[in-house]
Amino acid sequence: MTKTGMTISRRAAFSATAALFAAARAATPRGAFAQGTTTPEVTKATLGYIALTDAAPLIVAKEKGLFAKYGMPDVEVVKQASWGATRDNLVLGGGAGGIDGAHLLTPMAYLLQAGRITQNSQPLAMNILARLNVNGQGLCVAAKHKGATIDATALKPALTPDSKVAMTFRGGTHDLWIRYWLAAAGIDPEKDAQTIVVPPPQMVANMKVGTMDAFCVGEPWPAQTVNQKLGYTAAVTGELWKDHPEKAFALRADWVKANPRAAEAMTAAVIEAQRWCDADANKAEMCAIIGKRAWFNVPVADILERSRGNIDYGDGRKVESSPLLMKFWRDNASFPFASHDLWFLTEDIRWGVLPENTDTKALVAQVNRADVWRAAAARAGVPDSEVPQGDSRGVETFFDGKRFDPANPRAYLDSLSIKKLAGA
């Protein structure tokens, strides 16, 4: 064969090969090529959780194989003894025997970022990728104190500077709810009682031995307190602030930076789990799952009714199908509104957990990753109608008439008569 003939044959072969690839590309769904760009960098992450009903999306995502569905089959969801242990394990990180992310009190992500709760005040950069729920916490009072409701005034004469009022972590959501509730009734939580830290699963045991006068914690512990006739629920926190934000799905920022596709994949799995958890038809199964010995080791009867919005306050009041039940998805429960993070930071300034000169907007910009949430929601097939258009829910109104305008947090702070501001 001549040199020219060999060249023509090679060209024909290349043309045939190119045509074959073109035909294959045309016959293959575009998604298969797109999938290559969304494949997680790793298949494993270690996530922490506390035995609280609002951890359900992480547990369900594991139990239902949703992490695996999005390419993360080796995700581990590991119980933490307390929020302090969660903090310490986040500082360690998954590579050093700790955890990469967690079901977390929303303000904790910011307190870690600012170095306010770490050894030697060393900042740990964090990202919030989703809110896990709204509502679903209880303001609980010992049975010996009667009459307190959303209005805590009846509790005022019973409290002394030695009275113990418990929450789960200084500067966390439960701390802020109980402080707001007491302060609205003219009770200064810095002077009129002692606020103490008790891990959520130990709240009921502490109430049983009579060491506490009141506490705030998430379900199922308020319901269990009532079921064991140890106290009553003065109010559910949705009465303080309807559809208030609560826990977050948060990861170490360095992990997100190193594994952006994996972070998005896990967020998509969590979003799908939240949608499943919020379906009324799935409530019984959800409670059966999280109540298992491997997760909470709590009777389903202590979880189910309040998950359905049926609240026995324990003092004769009962409400059926309350709109203030814990929500995981509906009413934009999953979206991490930056305006809500700003409120948490403002309240932590109010109580001296953060200094008054904190650049709250800069902190929110560093921690809040609503962009990851939006990308993950698209991957999870969330319709556009269920995706918020902006990052603010606007002006929020509380039970005592106070209003928080995220455009002017200072005005809100100035309107509060009981507070404890701190310098840098």
GROMACS .gro file of C-alpha atoms in nm:
model
  424
    1MET     CA    1   0.000   0.000   0.000
    2THR     CA    2   0.127   0.349  -0.084
    3LYS     CA    3   0.200   0.604   0.186
    4THR     CA    4  -0.094   0.805   0.056
    5GLY     CA    5  -0.319   0.502   0.084
    6MET     CA    6  -0.215   0.446   0.446
    7THR     CA    7  -0.292   0.807   0.529
    8ILE     CA    8  -0.637   0.784   0.373
    9SER     CA    9  -0.706   0.461   0.565
   10ARG     CA   10  -0.607   0.624   0.893
   11ARG     CA   11  -0.826   0.924   0.823
   12ALA     CA   12  -1.114   0.692   0.747
   13ALA     CA   13  -1.052   0.506   1.074
   14PHE     CA   14  -1.039   0.831   1.274
   15SER     CA   15  -1.358   0.950   1.104
   16ALA     CA   16  -1.532   0.624   1.182
   17THR     CA   17  -1.421   0.641   1.545
   18ALA     CA   18  -1.535   1.002   1.577
   19ALA     CA   19  -1.869   0.912   1.426
   20LEU     CA   20  -1.903   0.624   1.673
   21PHE     CA   21  -1.840   0.855   1.972
   22ALA     CA   22  -2.083   1.110   1.830
   23ALA     CA   23  -2.350   0.845   1.790
   24ALA     CA   24  -2.289   0.719   2.142
   25ARG     CA   25  -2.307   1.072   2.281
   26ALA     CA   26  -2.634   1.135   2.098
   27ALA     CA   27  -2.781   0.810   2.225
   28THR     CA   28  -2.675   0.867   2.586
   29PRO     CA   29  -2.888   1.089   2.817
   30ARG     CA   30  -2.717   1.418   2.894
   31GLY     CA   31  -2.752   1.345   3.265
   32ALA     CA   32  -2.496   1.070   3.244
   33PHE     CA   33  -2.231   1.321   3.143
   34ALA     CA   34  -2.354   1.574   3.401
   35GLN     CA   35  -2.327   1.304   3.668
   36GLY     CA   36  -1.954   1.297   3.624
   37THR     CA   37  -1.935   1.655   3.746
   38THR     CA   38  -2.146   1.586   4.057
   39THR     CA   39  -1.978   1.266   4.175
   40PRO     CA   40  -1.869   1.319   4.538
   41GLU     CA   41  -1.495   1.347   4.600
   42VAL     CA   42  -1.531   1.102   4.890
   43THR     CA   43  -1.792   0.847   4.992
   44LYS     CA   44  -1.761   0.891   5.367
   45ALA     CA   45  -1.820   1.159   5.627
   46THR     CA   46  -1.880   1.132   6.000
   47LEU     CA   47  -2.174   1.332   6.132
   48GLY     CA   48  -2.271   1.383   6.495
   49TYR     CA   49  -2.621   1.400   6.642
   50ILE     CA   50  -2.783   1.450   6.980
   51ALA     CA   51  -3.086   1.242   7.079
   52LEU     CA   52  -3.345   1.504   6.984
   53THR     CA   53  -3.633   1.466   6.742
   54ASP     CA   54  -3.489   1.737   6.518
   55ALA     CA   55  -3.198   1.504   6.434
   56ALA     CA   56  -3.446   1.286   6.245
   57PRO     CA   57  -3.342   1.402   5.894
   58LEU     CA   58  -2.984   1.280   5.944
   59ILE     CA   59  -3.099   0.950   6.091
   60VAL     CA   60  -3.361   0.893   5.822
   61ALA     CA   61  -3.110   0.982   5.548
   62LYS     CA   62  -2.888   0.705   5.686
   63GLU     CA   63  -3.161   0.448   5.752
   64LYS     CA   64  -3.337   0.502   5.418
   65GLY     CA   65  -3.017   0.487   5.214
   66LEU     CA   66  -3.042   0.848   5.096
   67PHE     CA   67  -2.676   0.929   5.157
   68ALA     CA   68  -2.594   0.625   4.942
   69LYS     CA   69  -2.842   0.740   4.677
   70TYR     CA   70  -2.641   1.058   4.630
   71GLY     CA   71  -2.308   0.879   4.618
   72MET     CA   72  -2.215   0.882   4.989
   73PRO     CA   73  -2.275   0.522   5.105
   74ASP     CA   74  -2.021   0.535   5.388
   75VAL     CA   75  -2.163   0.831   5.583
   76GLU     CA   76  -2.173   0.755   5.956
   77VAL     CA   77  -2.418   0.923   6.194
   78VAL     CA   78  -2.277   0.901   6.545
   79LYS     CA   79  -2.443   0.985   6.878
   80GLN     CA   80  -2.286   1.262   7.086
   81ALA     CA   81  -2.319   1.280   7.464
   82SER     CA   82  -2.369   1.657   7.479
   83TRP     CA   83  -2.330   1.974   7.276
   84GLY     CA   84  -1.994   2.021   7.443
   85ALA     CA   85  -1.885   1.680   7.312
   86THR     CA   86  -2.017   1.777   6.968
   87ARG     CA   87  -1.802   2.090   6.978
   88ASP     CA   88  -1.492   1.898   7.084
   89ASN     CA   89  -1.538   1.636   6.813
   90LEU     CA   90  -1.588   1.902   6.547
   91VAL     CA   91  -1.261   2.061   6.655
   92LEU     CA   92  -1.090   1.721   6.621
   93GLY     CA   93  -1.241   1.657   6.279
   94GLY     CA   94  -1.326   1.325   6.119
   95GLY     CA   95  -0.967   1.256   6.020
   96ALA     CA   96  -0.854   1.265   6.383
   97GLY     CA   97  -1.129   1.051   6.533
   98GLY     CA   98  -1.386   1.329   6.567
   99ILE     CA   99  -1.663   1.435   6.331
  100ASP     CA  100  -1.682   1.631   6.005
  101GLY     CA  101  -2.023   1.784   6.068
  102ALA     CA  102  -2.330   1.761   6.284
  103HIS     CA  103  -2.689   1.817   6.374
  104LEU     CA  104  -2.607   2.141   6.553
  105LEU     CA  105  -2.759   2.424   6.754
  106THR     CA  106  -2.755   2.700   6.491
  107PRO     CA  107  -2.562   2.956   6.703
  108MET     CA  108  -2.289   2.701   6.778
  109ALA     CA  109  -2.166   2.719   6.419
  110TYR     CA  110  -2.111   3.092   6.467
  111LEU     CA  111  -1.957   3.062   6.812
  112LEU     CA  112  -1.709   2.811   6.668
  113GLN     CA  113  -1.637   3.039   6.373
  114ALA     CA  114  -1.571   3.329   6.612
  115GLY     CA  115  -1.359   3.119   6.849
  116ARG     CA  116  -1.589   3.190   7.143
  117ILE     CA  117  -1.635   2.831   7.261
  118THR     CA  118  -1.306   2.665   7.169
  119GLN     CA  119  -0.987   2.605   7.367
  120ASN     CA  120  -0.756   2.907   7.355
  121SER     CA  121  -1.027   3.089   7.156
  122GLN     CA  122  -0.906   2.925   6.834
  123PRO     CA  123  -1.164   2.983   6.558
  124LEU     CA  124  -1.300   2.679   6.375
  125ALA     CA  125  -1.444   2.781   6.039
  126MET     CA  126  -1.792   2.632   5.992
  127ASN     CA  127  -2.056   2.624   5.720
  128ILE     CA  128  -2.432   2.593   5.768
  129LEU     CA  129  -2.575   2.408   5.467
  130ALA     CA  130  -2.938   2.367   5.577
  131ARG     CA  131  -3.173   2.434   5.864
  132LEU     CA  132  -3.298   2.104   5.999
  133ASN     CA  133  -3.626   2.223   6.149
  134VAL     CA  134  -3.840   2.500   6.292
  135ASN     CA  135  -4.036   2.485   6.621
  136GLY     CA  136  -4.043   2.178   6.844
  137GLN     CA  137  -3.876   2.280   7.172
  138GLY     CA  138  -4.039   2.296   7.515
  139LEU     CA  139  -4.027   2.541   7.806
  140CYS     CA  140  -4.076   2.306   8.099
  141VAL     CA  141  -4.150   2.377   8.464
  142ALA     CA  142  -4.132   2.154   8.773
  143ALA     CA  143  -4.468   2.022   8.890
  144LYS     CA  144  -4.439   2.217   9.218
  145HIS     CA  145  -4.464   2.548   9.030
  146LYS     CA  146  -4.812   2.608   8.896
  147GLY     CA  147  -4.951   2.866   8.659
  148ALA     CA  148  -4.669   2.960   8.422
  149THR     CA  149  -4.763   2.952   8.054
  150ILE     CA  150  -4.622   3.152   7.765
  151ASP     CA  151  -4.647   3.428   8.023
  152ALA     CA  152  -4.384   3.334   8.283
  153THR     CA  153  -4.502   3.593   8.537
  154ALA     CA  154  -4.648   3.324   8.766
  155LEU     CA  155  -4.298   3.177   8.802
  156LYS     CA  156  -4.147   3.502   8.926
  157PRO     CA  157  -4.235   3.470   9.298
  158ALA     CA  158  -4.113   3.108   9.303
  159LEU     CA  159  -3.763   3.185   9.178
  160THR     CA  160  -3.467   3.292   9.389
  161PRO     CA  161  -3.105   3.358   9.291
  162ASP     CA  162  -3.040   2.994   9.386
  163SER     CA  163  -3.312   2.851   9.160
  164LYS     CA  164  -3.181   2.633   8.879
  165VAL     CA  165  -3.301   2.701   8.528
  166ALA     CA  166  -3.145   2.465   8.276
  167MET     CA  167  -3.061   2.484   7.909
  168THR     CA  168  -2.834   2.274   7.689
  169PHE     CA  169  -2.545   2.501   7.587
  170ARG     CA  170  -2.450   2.860   7.668
  171GLY     CA  171  -2.546   3.079   7.375
  172GLY     CA  172  -2.736   2.799   7.203
  173THR     CA  173  -3.098   2.802   7.097
  174HIS     CA  174  -3.240   2.659   7.421
  175ASP     CA  175  -3.045   2.915   7.622
  176LEU     CA  176  -3.186   3.195   7.409
  177TRP     CA  177  -3.546   3.068   7.424
  178ILE     CA  178  -3.556   3.036   7.803
  179ARG     CA  179  -3.383   3.371   7.852
  180TYR     CA  180  -3.625   3.545   7.616
  181TRP     CA  181  -3.924   3.384   7.790
  182LEU     CA  182  -3.809   3.482   8.140
  183ALA     CA  183  -3.699   3.833   8.043
  184ALA     CA  184  -4.033   3.905   7.876
  185ALA     CA  185  -4.192   3.847   8.220
  186GLY     CA  186  -3.946   4.079   8.393
  187ILE     CA  187  -3.730   3.792   8.525
  188ASP     CA  188  -3.360   3.859   8.475
  189PRO     CA  189  -3.193   3.525   8.403
  190GLU     CA  190  -2.860   3.676   8.510
  191LYS     CA  191  -2.980   3.783   8.856
  192ASP     CA  192  -3.310   3.621   8.949
  193ALA     CA  193  -3.206   3.259   8.889
  194GLN     CA  194  -2.907   3.047   8.793
  195THR     CA  195  -2.890   2.924   8.435
  196ILE     CA  196  -2.711   2.591   8.422
  197VAL     CA  197  -2.607   2.357   8.140
  198VAL     CA  198  -2.756   2.007   8.125
  199PRO     CA  199  -2.724   1.774   7.821
  200PRO     CA  200  -3.064   1.710   7.655
  201PRO     CA  201  -3.095   1.338   7.743
  202GLN     CA  202  -3.024   1.417   8.111
  203MET     CA  203  -3.297   1.680   8.153
  204VAL     CA  204  -3.565   1.436   8.266
  205ALA     CA  205  -3.336   1.263   8.517
  206ASN     CA  206  -3.240   1.598   8.668
  207MET     CA  207  -3.603   1.702   8.696
  208LYS     CA  208  -3.677   1.368   8.864
  209VAL     CA  209  -3.431   1.434   9.149
  210GLY     CA  210  -3.569   1.785   9.196
  211THR     CA  211  -3.255   1.982   9.112
  212MET     CA  212  -3.420   2.210   8.856
  213ASP     CA  213  -3.710   2.455   8.860
  214ALA     CA  214  -3.742   2.494   8.483
  215PHE     CA  215  -3.563   2.400   8.165
  216CYS     CA  216  -3.573   2.435   7.788
  217VAL     CA  217  -3.490   2.147   7.557
  218GLY     CA  218  -3.607   1.988   7.234
  219GLU     CA  219  -3.843   1.696   7.198
  220PRO     CA  220  -3.887   1.420   7.302
  221TRP     CA  221  -3.773   1.524   7.651
  222PRO     CA  222  -4.052   1.776   7.725
  223ALA     CA  223  -4.314   1.514   7.637
  224GLN     CA  224  -4.135   1.254   7.846
  225THR     CA  225  -4.133   1.495   8.141
  226VAL     CA  226  -4.510   1.522   8.115
  227ASN     CA  227  -4.561   1.148   8.059
  228GLN     CA  228  -4.361   1.074   8.374
  229LYS     CA  229  -4.558   1.341   8.564
  230LEU     CA  230  -4.241   1.525   8.667
  231GLY     CA  231  -4.349   1.863   8.541
  232TYR     CA  232  -4.547   2.041   8.274
  233THR     CA  233  -4.483   2.232   7.955
  234ALA     CA  234  -4.547   2.600   8.018
  235ALA     CA  235  -4.520   2.669   7.644
  236VAL     CA  236  -4.380   2.525   7.325
  237THR     CA  237  -4.125   2.756   7.170
  238GLY     CA  238  -4.337   2.817   6.861
  239GLU     CA  239  -4.554   3.025   7.094
  240LEU     CA  240  -4.258   3.255   7.154
  241TRP     CA  241  -4.193   3.294   6.784
  242LYS     CA  242  -4.404   3.111   6.529
  243ASP     CA  243  -4.196   2.890   6.300
  244HIS     CA  244  -3.870   2.995   6.463
  245PRO     CA  245  -3.546   2.843   6.328
  246GLU     CA  246  -3.378   2.574   6.535
  247LYS     CA  247  -3.110   2.319   6.449
  248ALA     CA  248  -2.876   2.330   6.151
  249PHE     CA  249  -2.694   2.081   5.934
  250ALA     CA  250  -2.340   2.213   5.961
  251LEU     CA  251  -1.999   2.099   5.839
  252ARG     CA  252  -1.644   2.211   5.900
  253ALA     CA  253  -1.568   2.472   5.633
  254ASP     CA  254  -1.238   2.306   5.542
  255TRP     CA  255  -1.424   1.983   5.471
  256VAL     CA  256  -1.672   2.165   5.245
  257LYS     CA  257  -1.387   2.339   5.062
  258ALA     CA  258  -1.204   2.012   5.004
  259ASN     CA  259  -1.520   1.818   4.912
  260PRO     CA  260  -1.774   2.059   4.761
  261ARG     CA  261  -1.958   1.794   4.560
  262ALA     CA  262  -1.978   1.562   4.861
  263ALA     CA  263  -2.113   1.847   5.075
  264GLU     CA  264  -2.379   1.917   4.814
  265ALA     CA  265  -2.464   1.546   4.787
  266MET     CA  266  -2.512   1.509   5.163
  267THR     CA  267  -2.724   1.824   5.172
  268ALA     CA  268  -2.942   1.682   4.894
  269ALA     CA  269  -2.985   1.362   5.097
  270VAL     CA  270  -3.079   1.563   5.407
  271ILE     CA  271  -3.330   1.770   5.206
  272GLU     CA  272  -3.493   1.454   5.069
  273ALA     CA  273  -3.508   1.313   5.422
  274GLN     CA  274  -3.667   1.635   5.551
  275ARG     CA  275  -3.938   1.616   5.287
  276TRP     CA  276  -4.004   1.255   5.385
  277CYS     CA  277  -4.011   1.332   5.757
  278ASP     CA  278  -4.262   1.611   5.710
  279ALA     CA  279  -4.521   1.394   5.533
  280ASP     CA  280  -4.800   1.315   5.778
  281ALA     CA  281  -4.816   0.956   5.649
  282ASN     CA  282  -4.453   0.901   5.755
  283LYS     CA  283  -4.467   1.036   6.111
  284ALA     CA  284  -4.526   0.701   6.281
  285GLU     CA  285  -4.242   0.535   6.089
  286MET     CA  286  -4.011   0.828   6.154
  287CYS     CA  287  -4.073   0.805   6.528
  288ALA     CA  288  -4.029   0.427   6.524
  289ILE     CA  289  -3.693   0.471   6.351
  290ILE     CA  290  -3.548   0.737   6.581
  291GLY     CA  291  -3.691   0.570   6.892
  292LYS     CA  292  -3.485   0.257   6.829
  293ARG     CA  293  -3.227   0.156   7.086
  294ALA     CA  294  -2.951   0.230   6.835
  295TRP     CA  295  -3.062   0.593   6.804
  296PHE     CA  296  -3.260   0.740   7.099
  297ASN     CA  297  -3.370   0.436   7.301
  298VAL     CA  298  -3.693   0.620   7.381
  299PRO     CA  299  -4.053   0.485   7.371
  300VAL     CA  300  -4.232   0.587   7.054
  301ALA     CA  301  -4.518   0.712   7.273
  302ASP     CA  302  -4.287   0.987   7.401
  303ILE     CA  303  -4.214   1.106   7.046
  304LEU     CA  304  -4.515   1.050   6.823
  305GLU     CA  305  -4.795   1.271   6.954
  306ARG     CA  306  -4.603   1.598   6.960
  307SER     CA  307  -4.457   1.511   6.620
  308ARG     CA  308  -4.818   1.517   6.500
  309GLY     CA  309  -4.892   1.845   6.677
  310ASN     CA  310  -5.090   1.686   6.960
  311ILE     CA  311  -4.966   1.856   7.275
  312ASP     CA  312  -5.054   1.751   7.628
  313TYR     CA  313  -4.904   2.033   7.834
  314GLY     CA  314  -4.937   1.831   8.154
  315ASP     CA  315  -5.135   2.095   8.343
  316GLY     CA  316  -5.479   2.024   8.200
  317ARG     CA  317  -5.424   2.201   7.867
  318LYS     CA  318  -5.434   1.989   7.553
  319VAL     CA  319  -5.409   2.095   7.190
  320GLU     CA  320  -5.477   1.879   6.888
  321SER     CA  321  -5.313   1.936   6.548
  322SER     CA  322  -5.122   2.244   6.660
  323PRO     CA  323  -4.972   2.448   6.375
  324LEU     CA  324  -4.670   2.494   6.602
  325LEU     CA  325  -4.549   2.137   6.563
  326MET     CA  326  -4.192   2.063   6.460
  327LYS     CA  327  -4.156   2.113   6.085
  328PHE     CA  328  -3.871   1.976   5.879
  329TRP     CA  329  -3.969   2.098   5.533
  330ARG     CA  330  -4.300   2.279   5.500
  331ASP     CA  331  -4.309   2.658   5.528
  332ASN     CA  332  -3.944   2.677   5.416
  333ALA     CA  333  -3.825   2.504   5.734
  334SER     CA  334  -3.513   2.368   5.562
  335PHE     CA  335  -3.385   2.689   5.407
  336PRO     CA  336  -3.106   2.861   5.606
  337PHE     CA  337  -3.236   3.217   5.604
  338ALA     CA  338  -2.949   3.458   5.671
  339SER     CA  339  -3.194   3.685   5.855
  340HIS     CA  340  -3.249   3.412   6.114
  341ASP     CA  341  -2.878   3.364   6.169
  342LEU     CA  342  -2.854   3.740   6.223
  343TRP     CA  343  -3.119   3.719   6.498
  344PHE     CA  344  -2.926   3.446   6.679
  345LEU     CA  345  -2.610   3.656   6.669
  346THR     CA  346  -2.799   3.961   6.796
  347GLU     CA  347  -2.937   3.761   7.089
  348ASP     CA  348  -2.592   3.627   7.172
  349ILE     CA  349  -2.473   3.988   7.180
  350ARG     CA  350  -2.769   4.069   7.404
  351TRP     CA  351  -2.653   3.817   7.662
  352GLY     CA  352  -2.279   3.885   7.643
  353VAL     CA  353  -2.186   3.565   7.460
  354LEU     CA  354  -2.056   3.773   7.171
  355PRO     CA  355  -1.904   4.121   7.208
  356GLU     CA  356  -2.119   4.417   7.117
  357ASN     CA  357  -1.886   4.516   6.831
  358THR     CA  358  -1.920   4.180   6.651
  359ASP     CA  359  -1.941   4.218   6.272
  360THR     CA  360  -2.251   4.002   6.244
  361LYS     CA  361  -2.303   4.051   5.872
  362ALA     CA  362  -1.948   3.939   5.798
  363LEU     CA  363  -1.995   3.632   6.016
  364VAL     CA  364  -2.317   3.537   5.838
  365ALA     CA  365  -2.146   3.577   5.500
  366GLN     CA  366  -1.871   3.339   5.612
  367VAL     CA  367  -2.088   3.068   5.766
  368ASN     CA  368  -2.422   3.065   5.584
  369ARG     CA  369  -2.405   2.857   5.264
  370ALA     CA  370  -2.753   2.901   5.123
  371ASP     CA  371  -2.586   2.863   4.782
  372VAL     CA  372  -2.506   2.499   4.861
  373TRP     CA  373  -2.864   2.447   4.980
  374ARG     CA  374  -3.004   2.582   4.653
  375ALA     CA  375  -2.778   2.358   4.443
  376ALA     CA  376  -2.863   2.058   4.660
  377ALA     CA  377  -3.235   2.131   4.639
  378ALA     CA  378  -3.211   2.126   4.260
  379ARG     CA  379  -3.034   1.789   4.277
  380ALA     CA  380  -3.305   1.658   4.509
  381GLY     CA  381  -3.575   1.758   4.259
  382VAL     CA  382  -3.729   2.033   4.472
  383PRO     CA  383  -3.975   2.236   4.260
  384ASP     CA  384  -3.903   2.606   4.216
  385SER     CA  385  -4.223   2.689   4.403
  386GLU     CA  386  -4.068   2.544   4.722
  387VAL     CA  387  -3.742   2.737   4.696
  388PRO     CA  388  -3.732   3.081   4.867
  389GLN     CA  389  -3.651   3.370   4.636
  390GLY     CA  390  -3.436   3.560   4.886
  391ASP     CA  391  -3.219   3.503   5.192
  392SER     CA  392  -3.439   3.695   5.438
  393ARG     CA  393  -3.779   3.605   5.580
  394GLY     CA  394  -3.829   3.972   5.660
  395VAL     CA  395  -3.942   4.132   5.985
  396GLU     CA  396  -4.016   3.880   6.262
  397THR     CA  397  -4.265   3.940   6.544
  398PHE     CA  398  -4.244   3.774   6.887
  399PHE     CA  399  -4.518   3.688   7.135
  400ASP     CA  400  -4.450   3.998   7.345
  401GLY     CA  401  -4.483   4.233   7.049
  402LYS     CA  402  -4.109   4.283   6.993
  403ARG     CA  403  -4.006   4.301   6.628
  404PHE     CA  404  -3.677   4.207   6.470
  405ASP     CA  405  -3.596   4.381   6.144
  406PRO     CA  406  -3.285   4.219   5.993
  407ALA     CA  407  -3.212   4.550   5.823
  408ASN     CA  408  -3.177   4.715   6.167
  409PRO     CA  409  -3.071   4.468   6.441
  410ARG     CA  410  -2.958   4.755   6.664
  411ALA     CA  411  -3.310   4.891   6.696
  412TYR     CA  412  -3.426   4.549   6.817
  413LEU     CA  413  -3.139   4.526   7.066
  414ASP     CA  414  -3.211   4.875   7.200
  415SER     CA  415  -3.579   4.784   7.253
  416LEU     CA  416  -3.492   4.508   7.502
  417SER     CA  417  -3.489   4.628   7.861
  418ILE     CA  418  -3.319   4.321   8.015
  419LYS     CA  419  -2.982   4.240   7.863
  420LYS     CA  420  -2.616   4.194   7.944
  421LEU     CA  421  -2.386   4.348   7.684
  422ALA     CA  422  -2.016   4.272   7.676
  423GLY     CA  423  -1.710   4.443   7.532
  424ALA     CA  424  -1.468   4.280   7.294
   0.00000   0.00000   0.00000
